[in-house]
PDB file of C-alpha atoms in Angstrom:
ATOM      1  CA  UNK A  15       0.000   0.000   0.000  1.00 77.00           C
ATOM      2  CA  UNK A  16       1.160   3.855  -0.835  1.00 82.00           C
ATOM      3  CA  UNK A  17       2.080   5.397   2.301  1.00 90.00           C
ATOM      4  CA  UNK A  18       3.682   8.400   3.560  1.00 95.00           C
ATOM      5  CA  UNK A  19       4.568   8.805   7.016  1.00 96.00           C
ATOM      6  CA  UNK A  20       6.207  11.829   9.042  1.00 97.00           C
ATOM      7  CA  UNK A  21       7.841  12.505  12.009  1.00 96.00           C
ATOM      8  CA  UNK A  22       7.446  14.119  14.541  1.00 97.00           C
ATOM      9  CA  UNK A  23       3.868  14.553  14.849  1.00 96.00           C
ATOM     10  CA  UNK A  24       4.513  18.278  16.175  1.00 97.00           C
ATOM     11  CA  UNK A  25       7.279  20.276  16.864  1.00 97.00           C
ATOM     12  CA  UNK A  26       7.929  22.948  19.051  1.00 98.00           C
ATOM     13  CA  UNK A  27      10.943  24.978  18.959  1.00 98.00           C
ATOM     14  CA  UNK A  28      12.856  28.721  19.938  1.00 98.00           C
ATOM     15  CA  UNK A  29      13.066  31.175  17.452  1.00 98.00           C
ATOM     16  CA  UNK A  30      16.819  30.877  15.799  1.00 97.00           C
ATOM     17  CA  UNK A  31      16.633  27.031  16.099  1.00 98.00           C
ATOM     18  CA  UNK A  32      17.099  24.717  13.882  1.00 98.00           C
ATOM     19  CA  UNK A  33      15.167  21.527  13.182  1.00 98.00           C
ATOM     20  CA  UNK A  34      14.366  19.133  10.973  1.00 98.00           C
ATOM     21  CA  UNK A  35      11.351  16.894   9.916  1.00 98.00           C
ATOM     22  CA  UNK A  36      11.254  13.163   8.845  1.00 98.00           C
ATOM     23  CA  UNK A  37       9.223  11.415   6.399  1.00 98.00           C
ATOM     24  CA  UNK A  38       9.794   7.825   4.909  1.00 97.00           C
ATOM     25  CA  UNK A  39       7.171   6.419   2.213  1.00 96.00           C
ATOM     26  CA  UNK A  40       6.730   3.133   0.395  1.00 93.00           C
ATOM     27  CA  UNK A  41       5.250   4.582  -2.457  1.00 86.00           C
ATOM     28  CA  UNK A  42       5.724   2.604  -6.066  1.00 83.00           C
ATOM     29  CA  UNK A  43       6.878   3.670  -8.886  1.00 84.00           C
ATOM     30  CA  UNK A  44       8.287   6.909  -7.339  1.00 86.00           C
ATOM     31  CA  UNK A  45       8.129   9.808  -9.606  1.00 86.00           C
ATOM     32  CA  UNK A  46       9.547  12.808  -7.376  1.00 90.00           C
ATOM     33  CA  UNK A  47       9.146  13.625  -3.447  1.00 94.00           C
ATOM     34  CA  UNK A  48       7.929  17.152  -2.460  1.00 95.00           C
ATOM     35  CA  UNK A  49       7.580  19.344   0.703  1.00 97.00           C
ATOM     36  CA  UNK A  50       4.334  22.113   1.392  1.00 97.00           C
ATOM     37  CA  UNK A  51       3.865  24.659   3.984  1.00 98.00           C
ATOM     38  CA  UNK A  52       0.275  25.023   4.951  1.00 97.00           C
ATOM     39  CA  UNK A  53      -0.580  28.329   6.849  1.00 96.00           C
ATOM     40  CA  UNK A  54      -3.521  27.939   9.405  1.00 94.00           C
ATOM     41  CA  UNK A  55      -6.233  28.547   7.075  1.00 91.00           C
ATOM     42  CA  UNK A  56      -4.735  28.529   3.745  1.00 94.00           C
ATOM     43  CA  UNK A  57      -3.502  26.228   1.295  1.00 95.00           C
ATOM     44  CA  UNK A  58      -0.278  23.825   1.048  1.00 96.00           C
ATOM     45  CA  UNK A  59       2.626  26.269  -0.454  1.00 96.00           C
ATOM     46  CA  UNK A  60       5.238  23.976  -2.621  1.00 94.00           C
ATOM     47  CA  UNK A  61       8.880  24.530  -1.009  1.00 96.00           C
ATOM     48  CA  UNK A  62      10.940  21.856  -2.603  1.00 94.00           C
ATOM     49  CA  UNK A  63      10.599  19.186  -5.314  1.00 92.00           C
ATOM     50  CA  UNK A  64      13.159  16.561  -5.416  1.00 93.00           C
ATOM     51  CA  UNK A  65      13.157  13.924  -8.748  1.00 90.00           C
ATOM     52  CA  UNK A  66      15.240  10.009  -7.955  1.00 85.00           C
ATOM     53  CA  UNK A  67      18.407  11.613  -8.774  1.00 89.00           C
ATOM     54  CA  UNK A  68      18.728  14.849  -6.927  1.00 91.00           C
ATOM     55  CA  UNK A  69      19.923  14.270  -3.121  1.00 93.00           C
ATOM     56  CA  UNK A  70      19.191  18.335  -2.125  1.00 96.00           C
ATOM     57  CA  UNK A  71      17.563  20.794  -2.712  1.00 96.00           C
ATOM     58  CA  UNK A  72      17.277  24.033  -1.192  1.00 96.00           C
ATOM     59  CA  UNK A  73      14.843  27.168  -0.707  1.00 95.00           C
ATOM     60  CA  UNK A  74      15.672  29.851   1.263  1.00 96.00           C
ATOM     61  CA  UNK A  75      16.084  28.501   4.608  1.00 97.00           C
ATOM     62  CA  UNK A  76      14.936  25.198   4.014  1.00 98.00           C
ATOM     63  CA  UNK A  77      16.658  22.237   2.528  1.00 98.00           C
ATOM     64  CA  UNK A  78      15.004  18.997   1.453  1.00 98.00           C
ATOM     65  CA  UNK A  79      17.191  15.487   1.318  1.00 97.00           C
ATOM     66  CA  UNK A  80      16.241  12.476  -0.257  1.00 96.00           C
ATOM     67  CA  UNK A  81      17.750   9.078  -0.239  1.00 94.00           C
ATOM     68  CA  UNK A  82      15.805   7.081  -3.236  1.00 91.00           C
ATOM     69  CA  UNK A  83      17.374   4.018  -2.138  1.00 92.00           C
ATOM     70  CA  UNK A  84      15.709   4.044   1.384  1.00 94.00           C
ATOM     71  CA  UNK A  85      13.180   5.738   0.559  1.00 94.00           C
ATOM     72  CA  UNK A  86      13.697   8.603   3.257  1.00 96.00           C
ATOM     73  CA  UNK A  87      13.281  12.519   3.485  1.00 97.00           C
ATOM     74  CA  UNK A  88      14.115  15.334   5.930  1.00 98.00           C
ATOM     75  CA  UNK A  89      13.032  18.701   5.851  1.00 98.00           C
ATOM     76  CA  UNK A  90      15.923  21.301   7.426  1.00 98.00           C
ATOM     77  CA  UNK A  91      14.741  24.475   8.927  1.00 98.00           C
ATOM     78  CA  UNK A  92      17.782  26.909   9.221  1.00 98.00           C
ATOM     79  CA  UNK A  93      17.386  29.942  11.847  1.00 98.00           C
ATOM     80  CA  UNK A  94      13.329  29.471  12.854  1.00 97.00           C
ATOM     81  CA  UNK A  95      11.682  32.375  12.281  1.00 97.00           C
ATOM     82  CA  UNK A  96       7.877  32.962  14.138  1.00 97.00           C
ATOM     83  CA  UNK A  97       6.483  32.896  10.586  1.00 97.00           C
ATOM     84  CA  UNK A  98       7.899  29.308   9.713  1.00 98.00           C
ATOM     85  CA  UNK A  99       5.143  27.920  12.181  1.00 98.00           C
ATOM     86  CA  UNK A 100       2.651  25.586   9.895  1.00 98.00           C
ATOM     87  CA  UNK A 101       2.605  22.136   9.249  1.00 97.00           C
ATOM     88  CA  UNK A 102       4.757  20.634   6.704  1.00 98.00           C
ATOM     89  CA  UNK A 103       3.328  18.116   4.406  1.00 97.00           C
ATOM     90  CA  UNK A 104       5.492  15.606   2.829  1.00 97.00           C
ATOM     91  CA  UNK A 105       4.410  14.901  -0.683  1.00 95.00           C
ATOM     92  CA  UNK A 106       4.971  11.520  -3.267  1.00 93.00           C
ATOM     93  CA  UNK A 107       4.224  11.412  -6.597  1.00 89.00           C
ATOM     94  CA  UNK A 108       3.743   8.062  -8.354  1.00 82.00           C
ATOM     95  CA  UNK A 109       2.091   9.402 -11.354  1.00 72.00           C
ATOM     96  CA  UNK A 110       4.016  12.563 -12.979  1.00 62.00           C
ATOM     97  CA  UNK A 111       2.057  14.639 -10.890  1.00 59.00           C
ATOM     98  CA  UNK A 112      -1.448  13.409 -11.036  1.00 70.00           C
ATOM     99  CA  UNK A 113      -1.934  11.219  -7.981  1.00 76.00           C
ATOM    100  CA  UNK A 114      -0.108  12.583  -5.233  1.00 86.00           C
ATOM    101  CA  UNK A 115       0.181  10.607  -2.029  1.00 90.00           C
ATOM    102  CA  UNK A 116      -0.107  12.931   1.456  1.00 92.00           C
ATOM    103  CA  UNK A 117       1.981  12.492   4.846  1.00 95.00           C
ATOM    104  CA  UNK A 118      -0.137  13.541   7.769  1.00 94.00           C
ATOM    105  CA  UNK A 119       2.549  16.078   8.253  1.00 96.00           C
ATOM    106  CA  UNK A 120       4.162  18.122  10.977  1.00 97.00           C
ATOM    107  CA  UNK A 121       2.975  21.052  12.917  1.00 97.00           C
ATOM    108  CA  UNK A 122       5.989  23.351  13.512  1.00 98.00           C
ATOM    109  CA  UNK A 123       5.562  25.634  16.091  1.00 98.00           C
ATOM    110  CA  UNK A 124       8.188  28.166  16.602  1.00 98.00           C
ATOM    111  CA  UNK A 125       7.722  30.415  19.635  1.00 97.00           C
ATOM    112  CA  UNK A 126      10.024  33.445  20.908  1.00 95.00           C
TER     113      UNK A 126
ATOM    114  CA  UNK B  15      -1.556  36.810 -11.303  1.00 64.00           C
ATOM    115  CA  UNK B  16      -4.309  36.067  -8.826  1.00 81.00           C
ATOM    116  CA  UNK B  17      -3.534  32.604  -8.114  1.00 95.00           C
ATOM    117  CA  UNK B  18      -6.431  29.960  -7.951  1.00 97.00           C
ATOM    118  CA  UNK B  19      -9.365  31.221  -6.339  1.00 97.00           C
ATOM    119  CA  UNK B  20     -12.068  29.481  -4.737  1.00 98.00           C
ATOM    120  CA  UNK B  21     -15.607  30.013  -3.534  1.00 97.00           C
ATOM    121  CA  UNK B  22     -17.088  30.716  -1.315  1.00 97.00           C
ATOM    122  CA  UNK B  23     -14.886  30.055   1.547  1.00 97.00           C
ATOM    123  CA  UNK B  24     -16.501  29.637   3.973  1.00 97.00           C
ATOM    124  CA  UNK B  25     -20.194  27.689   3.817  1.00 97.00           C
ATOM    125  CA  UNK B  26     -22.668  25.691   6.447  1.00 98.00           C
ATOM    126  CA  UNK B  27     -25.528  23.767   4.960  1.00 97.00           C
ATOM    127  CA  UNK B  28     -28.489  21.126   6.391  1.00 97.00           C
ATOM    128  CA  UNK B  29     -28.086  17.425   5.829  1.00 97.00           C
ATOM    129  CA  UNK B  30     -30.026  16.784   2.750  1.00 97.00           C
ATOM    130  CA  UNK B  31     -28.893  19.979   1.139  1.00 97.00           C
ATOM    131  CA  UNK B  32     -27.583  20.202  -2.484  1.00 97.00           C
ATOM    132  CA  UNK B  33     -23.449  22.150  -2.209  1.00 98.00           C
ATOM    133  CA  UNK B  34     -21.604  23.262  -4.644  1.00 98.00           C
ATOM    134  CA  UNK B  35     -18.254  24.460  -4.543  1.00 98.00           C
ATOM    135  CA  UNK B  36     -16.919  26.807  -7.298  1.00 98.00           C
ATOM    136  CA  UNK B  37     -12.662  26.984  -8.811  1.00 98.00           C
ATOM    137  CA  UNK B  38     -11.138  29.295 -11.049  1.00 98.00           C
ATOM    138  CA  UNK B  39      -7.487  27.769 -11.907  1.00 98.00           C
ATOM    139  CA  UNK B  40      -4.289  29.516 -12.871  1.00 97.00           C
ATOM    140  CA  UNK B  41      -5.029  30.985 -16.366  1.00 96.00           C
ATOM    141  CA  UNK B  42      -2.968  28.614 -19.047  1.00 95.00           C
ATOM    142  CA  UNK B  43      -3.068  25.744 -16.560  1.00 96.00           C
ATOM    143  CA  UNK B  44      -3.949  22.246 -18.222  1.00 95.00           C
ATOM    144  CA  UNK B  45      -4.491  20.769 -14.833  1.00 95.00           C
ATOM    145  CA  UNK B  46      -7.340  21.178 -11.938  1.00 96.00           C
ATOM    146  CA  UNK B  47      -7.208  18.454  -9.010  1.00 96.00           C
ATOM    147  CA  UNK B  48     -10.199  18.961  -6.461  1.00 97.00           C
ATOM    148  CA  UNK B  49      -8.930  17.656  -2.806  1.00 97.00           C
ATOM    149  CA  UNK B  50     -10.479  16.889   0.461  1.00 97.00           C
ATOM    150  CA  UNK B  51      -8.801  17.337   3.838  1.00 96.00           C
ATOM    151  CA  UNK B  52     -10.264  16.382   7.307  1.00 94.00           C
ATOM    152  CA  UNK B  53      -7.846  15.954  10.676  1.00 90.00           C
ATOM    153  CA  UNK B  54      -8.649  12.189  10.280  1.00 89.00           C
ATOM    154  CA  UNK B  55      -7.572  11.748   6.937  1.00 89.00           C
ATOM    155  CA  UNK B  56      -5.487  14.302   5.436  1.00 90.00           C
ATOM    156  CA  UNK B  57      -5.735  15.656   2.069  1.00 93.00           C
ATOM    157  CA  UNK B  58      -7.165  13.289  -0.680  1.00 92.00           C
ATOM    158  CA  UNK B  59      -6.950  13.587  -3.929  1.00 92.00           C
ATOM    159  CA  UNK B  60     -10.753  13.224  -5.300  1.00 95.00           C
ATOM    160  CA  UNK B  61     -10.784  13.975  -8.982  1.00 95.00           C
ATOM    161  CA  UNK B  62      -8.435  15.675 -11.641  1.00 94.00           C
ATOM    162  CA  UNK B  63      -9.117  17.170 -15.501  1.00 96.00           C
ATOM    163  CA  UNK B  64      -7.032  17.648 -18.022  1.00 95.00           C
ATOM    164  CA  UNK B  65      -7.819  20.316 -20.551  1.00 95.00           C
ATOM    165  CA  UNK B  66     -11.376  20.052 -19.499  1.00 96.00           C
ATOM    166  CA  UNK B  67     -11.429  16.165 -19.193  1.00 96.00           C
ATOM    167  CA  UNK B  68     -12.293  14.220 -16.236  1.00 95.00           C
ATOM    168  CA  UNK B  69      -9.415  11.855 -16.211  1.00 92.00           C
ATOM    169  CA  UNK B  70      -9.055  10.187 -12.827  1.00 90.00           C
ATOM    170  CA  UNK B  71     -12.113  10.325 -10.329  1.00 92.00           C
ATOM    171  CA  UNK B  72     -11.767   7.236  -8.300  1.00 90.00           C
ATOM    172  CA  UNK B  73     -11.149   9.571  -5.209  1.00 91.00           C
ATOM    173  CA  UNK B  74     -14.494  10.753  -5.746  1.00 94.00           C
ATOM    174  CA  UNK B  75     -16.401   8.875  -1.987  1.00 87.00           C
ATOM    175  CA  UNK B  76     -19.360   8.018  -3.466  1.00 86.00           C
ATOM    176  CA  UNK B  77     -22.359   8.925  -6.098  1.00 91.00           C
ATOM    177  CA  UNK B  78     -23.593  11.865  -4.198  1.00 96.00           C
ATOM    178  CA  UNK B  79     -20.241  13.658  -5.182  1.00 97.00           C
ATOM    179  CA  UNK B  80     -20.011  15.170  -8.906  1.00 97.00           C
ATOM    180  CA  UNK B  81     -17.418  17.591 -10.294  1.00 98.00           C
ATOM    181  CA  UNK B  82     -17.413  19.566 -13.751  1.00 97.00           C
ATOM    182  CA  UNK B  83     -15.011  21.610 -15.883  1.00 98.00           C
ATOM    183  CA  UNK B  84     -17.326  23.219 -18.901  1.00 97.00           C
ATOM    184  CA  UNK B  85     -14.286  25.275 -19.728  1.00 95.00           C
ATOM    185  CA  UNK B  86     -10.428  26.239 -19.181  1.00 95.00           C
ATOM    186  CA  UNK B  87     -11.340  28.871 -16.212  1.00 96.00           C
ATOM    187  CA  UNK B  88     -14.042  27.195 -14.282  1.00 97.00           C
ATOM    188  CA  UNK B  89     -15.018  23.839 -12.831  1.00 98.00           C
ATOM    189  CA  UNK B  90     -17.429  23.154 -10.148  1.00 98.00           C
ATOM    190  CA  UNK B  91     -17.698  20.062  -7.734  1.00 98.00           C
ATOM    191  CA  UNK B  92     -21.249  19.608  -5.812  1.00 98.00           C
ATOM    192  CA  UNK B  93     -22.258  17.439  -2.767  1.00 97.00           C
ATOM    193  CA  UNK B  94     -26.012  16.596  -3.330  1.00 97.00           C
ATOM    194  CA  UNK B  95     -27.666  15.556  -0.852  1.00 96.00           C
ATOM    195  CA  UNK B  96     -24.979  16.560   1.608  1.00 97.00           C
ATOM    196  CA  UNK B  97     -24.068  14.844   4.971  1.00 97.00           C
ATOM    197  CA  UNK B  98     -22.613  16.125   8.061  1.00 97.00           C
ATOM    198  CA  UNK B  99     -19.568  13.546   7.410  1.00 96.00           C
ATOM    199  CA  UNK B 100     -18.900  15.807   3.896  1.00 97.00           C
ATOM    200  CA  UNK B 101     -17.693  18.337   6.579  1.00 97.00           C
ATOM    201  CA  UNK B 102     -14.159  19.192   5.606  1.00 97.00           C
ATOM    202  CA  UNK B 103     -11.746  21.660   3.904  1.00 98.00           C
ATOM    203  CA  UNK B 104     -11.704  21.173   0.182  1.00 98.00           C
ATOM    204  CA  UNK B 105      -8.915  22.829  -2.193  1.00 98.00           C
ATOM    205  CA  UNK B 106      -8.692  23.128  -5.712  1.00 98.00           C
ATOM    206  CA  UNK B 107      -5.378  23.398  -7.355  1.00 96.00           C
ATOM    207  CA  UNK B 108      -3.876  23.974 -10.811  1.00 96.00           C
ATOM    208  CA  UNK B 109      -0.830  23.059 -12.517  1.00 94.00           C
ATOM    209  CA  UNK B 110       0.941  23.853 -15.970  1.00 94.00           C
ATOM    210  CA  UNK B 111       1.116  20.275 -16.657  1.00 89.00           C
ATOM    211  CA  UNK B 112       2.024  17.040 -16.100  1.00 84.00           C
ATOM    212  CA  UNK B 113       4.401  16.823 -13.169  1.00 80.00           C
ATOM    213  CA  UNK B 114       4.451  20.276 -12.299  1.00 86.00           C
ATOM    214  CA  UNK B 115       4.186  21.741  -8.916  1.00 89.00           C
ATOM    215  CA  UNK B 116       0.316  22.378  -8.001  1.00 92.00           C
ATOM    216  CA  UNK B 117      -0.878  25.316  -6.948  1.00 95.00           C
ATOM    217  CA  UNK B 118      -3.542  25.395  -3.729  1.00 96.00           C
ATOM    218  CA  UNK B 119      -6.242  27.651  -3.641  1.00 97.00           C
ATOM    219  CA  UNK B 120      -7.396  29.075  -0.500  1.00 96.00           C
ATOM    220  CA  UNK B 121      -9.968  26.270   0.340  1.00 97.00           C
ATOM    221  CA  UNK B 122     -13.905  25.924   1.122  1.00 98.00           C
ATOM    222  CA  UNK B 123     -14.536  25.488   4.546  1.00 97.00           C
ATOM    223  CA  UNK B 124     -17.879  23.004   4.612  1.00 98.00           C
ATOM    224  CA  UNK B 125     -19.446  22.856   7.162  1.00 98.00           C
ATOM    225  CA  UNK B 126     -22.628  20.286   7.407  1.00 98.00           C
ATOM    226  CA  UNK B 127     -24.899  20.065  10.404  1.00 97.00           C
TER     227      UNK B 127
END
């Protein structure tokens, strides 16, 4: 079965922190992996997406990793900021874009 | 550009009422997906067109759920008759095609009591 899974659940951390969020998926055949930010209230906001051959990828302060071969992700946070809290949503697409397959993701919650 | 843009956002209806949810996508996007998302299950994918095409609606829950695309800037997905377990946020997003990164409207809040 297609399955995403993140961790942690939530997250809280100090502004200027650092962190950085799992996700591991059995999905089949893999097409790319992406990371969203979703804003209370608004909709997932692409950061990052990876294809089988790229290991990073960066935006901004974030930085996405992916290891095809076991099928693992991490989302790195550099220097928290109030405004990154929202939960991250780990993303696999086994169809060229057209069925995606959603982690449960993880609520960040950076406090000063 | 003003994005993809949904309404109305916000909306509370009966059980038994007839819903219908409204999308305009990105102008020159090929691609509309319609998605659910509820605490207990995420976001789902439900249906997707392609120029105007219903390709993939086996996300779709069940017969009382219908979704249309009559042309590039507009598509439309209605509840009828609606039931308080339809309650949930549900996002329409766009994409240039095949592959691309999707672009998330603001969302319907539904709201069925």
């Amino acid at each position: 079965k297609n399955q995403v899974e993140q961790s942690p659940q939530s997250l809280i951390i100090l502004e200027g922190k650092n962190c950085t969020l799992q996700c591991n998926y059995t999905v089949s055949p893999f097409s790319n992996l992406r990371w969203y930010k979703q804003d209370t209230g608004r909709g997932p906001v692409s950061l990052t997406i990876m294809t089988f051959s790229e290991n990073t990828k960066s935006n901004g302060r974030y930085t996405a990793t992916l290891d095809a071969d076991t099928k693992q992700s991490s989302l790195h946070i550099t220097a928290s900021q109030l405004s990154d809290s929202a939960s991250y949503i780990c993303v696999v697409d086994s169809s060229y874009g057209n069925k995606l397959v959603f982690g449960a993701g993880t609520i960040l919650r950076v406090k000063s | 550009d003003a994005g993809v843009i949904q309404s109305p956002r916000h909306e509370v209806t009966e059980m038994g009422q007839e819903v219908t949810l409204r999308c305009k996508p990105i102008s020159g996007h090929d691609y509309l997906f319609w998605y659910r998302q509820t605490m207990m299950r995420g976001l789902e994918l439900l249906i997707y067109f392609n120029n105007n095409v219903p390709i993939d609606d086996s996300g779709m829950p069940e017969d009382r759920f219908s979704a249309k695309m009559p042309n590039a800037s507009f598509s439309t997905l209605k509840i009828q008759p609606s039931e308080p377990r339809d309650s949930a946020v549900y996002f329409c997003a766009s994409s240039p095609g095949q592959g691309s990164e999707q672009y998330f409207g603001p969302g319907t809040r539904l709201t069925v009591t």
